XYZ file of C-alpha atoms in Angstrom:
254
model
C 95.223 128.167 112.563
C 95.531 129.841 109.141
C 91.820 129.081 108.534
C 92.653 125.427 107.824
C 90.828 122.475 109.386
C 92.189 118.994 110.074
C 89.688 116.246 109.306
C 89.546 112.538 110.166
C 86.422 110.429 109.738
C 85.355 108.702 112.928
C 83.698 105.871 110.990
C 86.981 104.995 109.239
C 88.877 104.919 112.537
C 86.255 102.546 113.935
C 86.557 100.308 110.843
C 90.288 100.015 111.424
C 89.974 99.286 115.139
C 89.884 95.504 114.861
C 90.662 93.170 117.740
C 94.149 92.784 116.263
C 94.534 96.582 116.190
C 93.643 96.774 119.887
C 96.272 94.115 120.637
C 98.875 96.140 118.725
C 98.081 99.254 120.784
C 98.522 97.321 124.048
C 101.464 95.154 122.968
C 105.239 95.803 122.713
C 105.936 98.987 120.800
C 102.331 100.106 121.183
C 103.061 103.364 123.000
C 103.763 105.534 119.899
C 100.816 103.914 118.107
C 98.550 104.767 121.048
C 99.665 108.411 120.953
C 98.861 108.615 117.244
C 95.525 106.893 117.770
C 94.594 109.371 120.517
C 95.507 112.315 118.279
C 93.312 110.982 115.492
C 90.433 110.059 117.806
C 90.499 113.514 119.434
C 90.148 115.157 116.004
C 87.713 112.684 114.456
C 84.409 113.990 113.124
C 81.082 112.197 112.868
C 80.264 114.200 109.723
C 83.033 114.739 107.171
C 81.408 118.045 106.156
C 81.084 119.483 109.669
C 84.458 121.288 109.678
C 84.084 125.006 108.908
C 87.240 126.501 107.368
C 88.424 127.966 104.088
C 90.775 125.028 103.538
C 90.944 121.539 104.977
C 93.387 118.671 105.262
C 91.605 115.327 105.415
C 93.277 112.005 106.150
C 91.434 109.015 104.722
C 91.911 105.413 105.804
C 91.192 101.987 104.295
C 90.993 103.282 100.724
C 93.159 101.794 97.965
C 93.598 104.007 94.842
C 92.858 101.863 91.785
C 92.507 104.371 88.942
C 93.272 107.996 88.099
C 90.557 109.308 85.786
C 90.615 112.418 83.536
C 88.554 115.569 83.996
C 85.185 115.341 82.286
C 85.845 118.567 80.323
C 89.572 118.104 79.645
C 91.050 114.628 79.314
C 94.586 116.039 79.572
C 93.970 116.877 83.239
C 93.146 114.700 86.224
C 89.547 114.837 87.383
C 89.171 112.263 90.113
C 90.664 109.165 91.707
C 88.782 105.893 92.061
C 89.467 104.087 95.334
C 88.414 100.679 96.586
C 87.296 100.405 100.201
C 89.414 97.899 102.135
C 89.211 96.152 105.483
C 91.945 94.857 107.765
C 92.472 91.120 108.122
C 95.113 89.132 109.978
C 96.636 88.679 113.390
C 98.216 91.386 115.520
C 101.308 92.779 113.787
C 100.438 91.003 110.536
C 97.292 92.806 109.390
C 96.867 93.512 105.689
C 94.208 95.482 103.778
C 91.810 93.366 101.716
C 89.555 94.807 99.015
C 85.791 94.831 99.549
C 84.688 95.726 96.022
C 83.123 99.003 97.194
C 84.358 101.945 95.066
C 84.532 105.605 96.098
C 85.290 108.480 93.721
C 87.429 111.351 95.056
C 87.570 114.654 93.121
C 91.160 115.703 92.384
C 93.048 118.473 90.581
C 96.491 117.097 91.445
C 97.696 113.609 92.391
C 101.031 112.999 94.100
C 102.100 109.355 94.083
C 103.953 108.348 97.256
C 103.894 104.597 97.833
C 106.146 101.924 99.262
C 108.384 99.733 97.149
C 108.629 95.980 96.737
C 111.907 94.555 97.954
C 114.170 92.546 95.647
C 116.546 89.748 96.703
C 120.300 90.069 96.491
C 122.102 87.469 94.393
C 122.093 84.087 96.140
C 119.370 84.927 98.676
C 116.673 82.809 97.079
C 118.945 79.749 96.853
C 119.571 80.057 100.608
C 115.853 80.554 101.315
C 116.639 83.999 102.729
C 113.973 85.799 100.684
C 110.183 85.588 100.871
C 108.933 86.407 97.363
C 105.315 86.582 98.571
C 105.926 89.480 100.967
C 109.059 90.792 99.166
C 110.985 90.755 102.437
C 114.092 89.065 103.774
C 113.283 86.114 106.035
C 114.223 87.071 109.586
C 113.486 86.717 113.277
C 113.645 90.106 114.989
C 115.933 91.288 112.190
C 118.319 88.309 112.320
C 118.544 86.086 109.239
C 118.190 82.334 109.880
C 121.226 80.172 110.506
C 124.718 80.770 111.866
C 125.660 84.042 110.186
C 126.174 87.711 110.954
C 123.406 89.012 108.697
C 120.693 91.431 109.858
C 117.984 93.567 108.269
C 115.767 96.432 109.334
C 113.169 98.711 107.785
C 110.938 97.882 104.832
C 113.105 94.995 103.607
C 112.490 93.453 107.041
C 108.725 93.979 107.395
C 107.482 95.344 104.050
C 106.584 98.917 102.971
C 104.414 99.814 105.952
C 104.452 102.132 108.941
C 105.618 105.620 109.845
C 108.672 107.151 111.540
C 107.622 105.750 114.922
C 107.316 102.296 113.353
C 110.856 102.531 111.995
C 112.219 103.508 115.400
C 110.740 100.448 117.109
C 111.736 98.265 114.167
C 115.358 99.433 114.376
C 115.445 98.902 118.149
C 114.222 95.362 117.612
C 117.056 94.627 115.176
C 119.657 96.334 117.382
C 118.693 93.995 120.234
C 119.409 91.055 117.920
C 122.768 92.565 116.945
C 123.735 93.058 120.603
C 122.688 89.497 121.398
C 124.838 88.260 118.506
C 127.860 90.266 119.710
C 127.528 88.710 123.145
C 127.271 85.171 121.713
C 130.376 84.234 119.669
C 129.494 81.873 116.806
C 131.131 80.923 113.540
C 129.808 82.918 110.585
C 128.949 81.205 107.319
C 132.019 81.206 105.052
C 134.260 82.589 107.805
C 136.815 80.429 109.613
C 137.110 82.617 112.706
C 134.761 83.088 115.617
C 133.061 86.378 116.389
C 134.910 88.319 119.088
C 132.057 90.694 119.727
C 132.474 94.437 120.107
C 136.185 94.159 120.930
C 136.751 92.143 117.766
C 134.959 94.789 115.699
C 137.049 97.600 117.200
C 140.266 95.645 116.561
C 139.224 94.890 112.991
C 138.561 98.561 112.248
C 141.917 99.643 113.684
C 143.908 96.863 111.980
C 142.396 97.670 108.587
C 142.694 101.448 108.925
C 138.944 101.986 108.620
C 137.809 105.429 109.722
C 134.511 105.534 111.599
C 132.234 108.205 113.038
C 131.617 107.540 116.728
C 128.656 108.714 118.806
C 130.222 111.969 119.966
C 131.200 112.827 116.399
C 127.648 112.068 115.276
C 126.418 114.578 117.857
C 128.785 117.105 116.286
C 126.951 116.596 112.981
C 123.593 117.062 114.711
C 124.849 120.278 116.309
C 126.009 121.585 112.932
C 122.605 120.846 111.380
C 120.883 122.832 114.140
C 123.192 125.832 113.751
C 120.859 128.846 113.427
C 122.967 130.284 110.603
C 121.942 127.309 108.429
C 118.190 127.555 109.035
C 115.830 129.042 106.462
C 113.211 130.086 109.033
C 112.759 130.363 112.799
C 110.273 127.476 112.711
C 112.795 125.090 111.140
C 114.396 122.745 113.724
C 117.418 121.857 111.577
C 118.839 121.865 108.051
C 120.014 118.368 107.190
C 123.530 117.955 105.835
C 123.338 115.794 102.702
C 126.984 115.886 101.631
C 129.220 113.179 103.142
C 132.366 115.374 103.012
C 130.437 118.142 104.822
C 129.262 115.602 107.454
C 132.831 114.453 108.040
C 134.021 118.033 108.305
C 131.407 118.692 111.013
C 132.207 115.411 112.810
C 135.943 116.066 112.965
C 135.807 119.658 114.221
């Protein structure tokens, strides 16, 4: 609609469909990836110029921006972006892009930089071998740090700055399973002289220390408040996120 085309290059999708990629689509957590792959495949074009519309949105894959170059007639403005073609290498779930040396020049009037970050260790992590400086992630197995402790991670600090919303959902579920397993298996935590008492112990601790928490039903109250039609800026908007903690608590405690 709106005289805008959506473009994906079939050749780039095929380049990314390695044997490891196929394993990822069929393996645990592959369902959302398969849906995304189908969407892209259904819209892929043999010829990048074959779409006929006034405007187009094109998603490119396996290109690593290496340089932003000025306009040939005005060096105070951007003119194009130089990108190096990459290929995927590695086993399923551990693929990484590797440069090929092939350079492509993309014309550009505006460049918005939106990239992942490199994780940094907390004090003491490196001495305990809890941090992998090569990947800038915390060492973990399904989100659980090694050893007898109650430490868990999720998100980019767990796997690196990769993936989309669907990736984060599966990643969080993976860590939650480890947390639930830990709660059901009482062990002594490092530096703590008491044993874990699981969920009951957590509830008792919160009550004994007067710690206020937002439970699931109260969280749903916040969701309901965000979807209140009086907050929305347009009919197409599903919700208006509440960004103020006091406002969240007010909605939760209604």
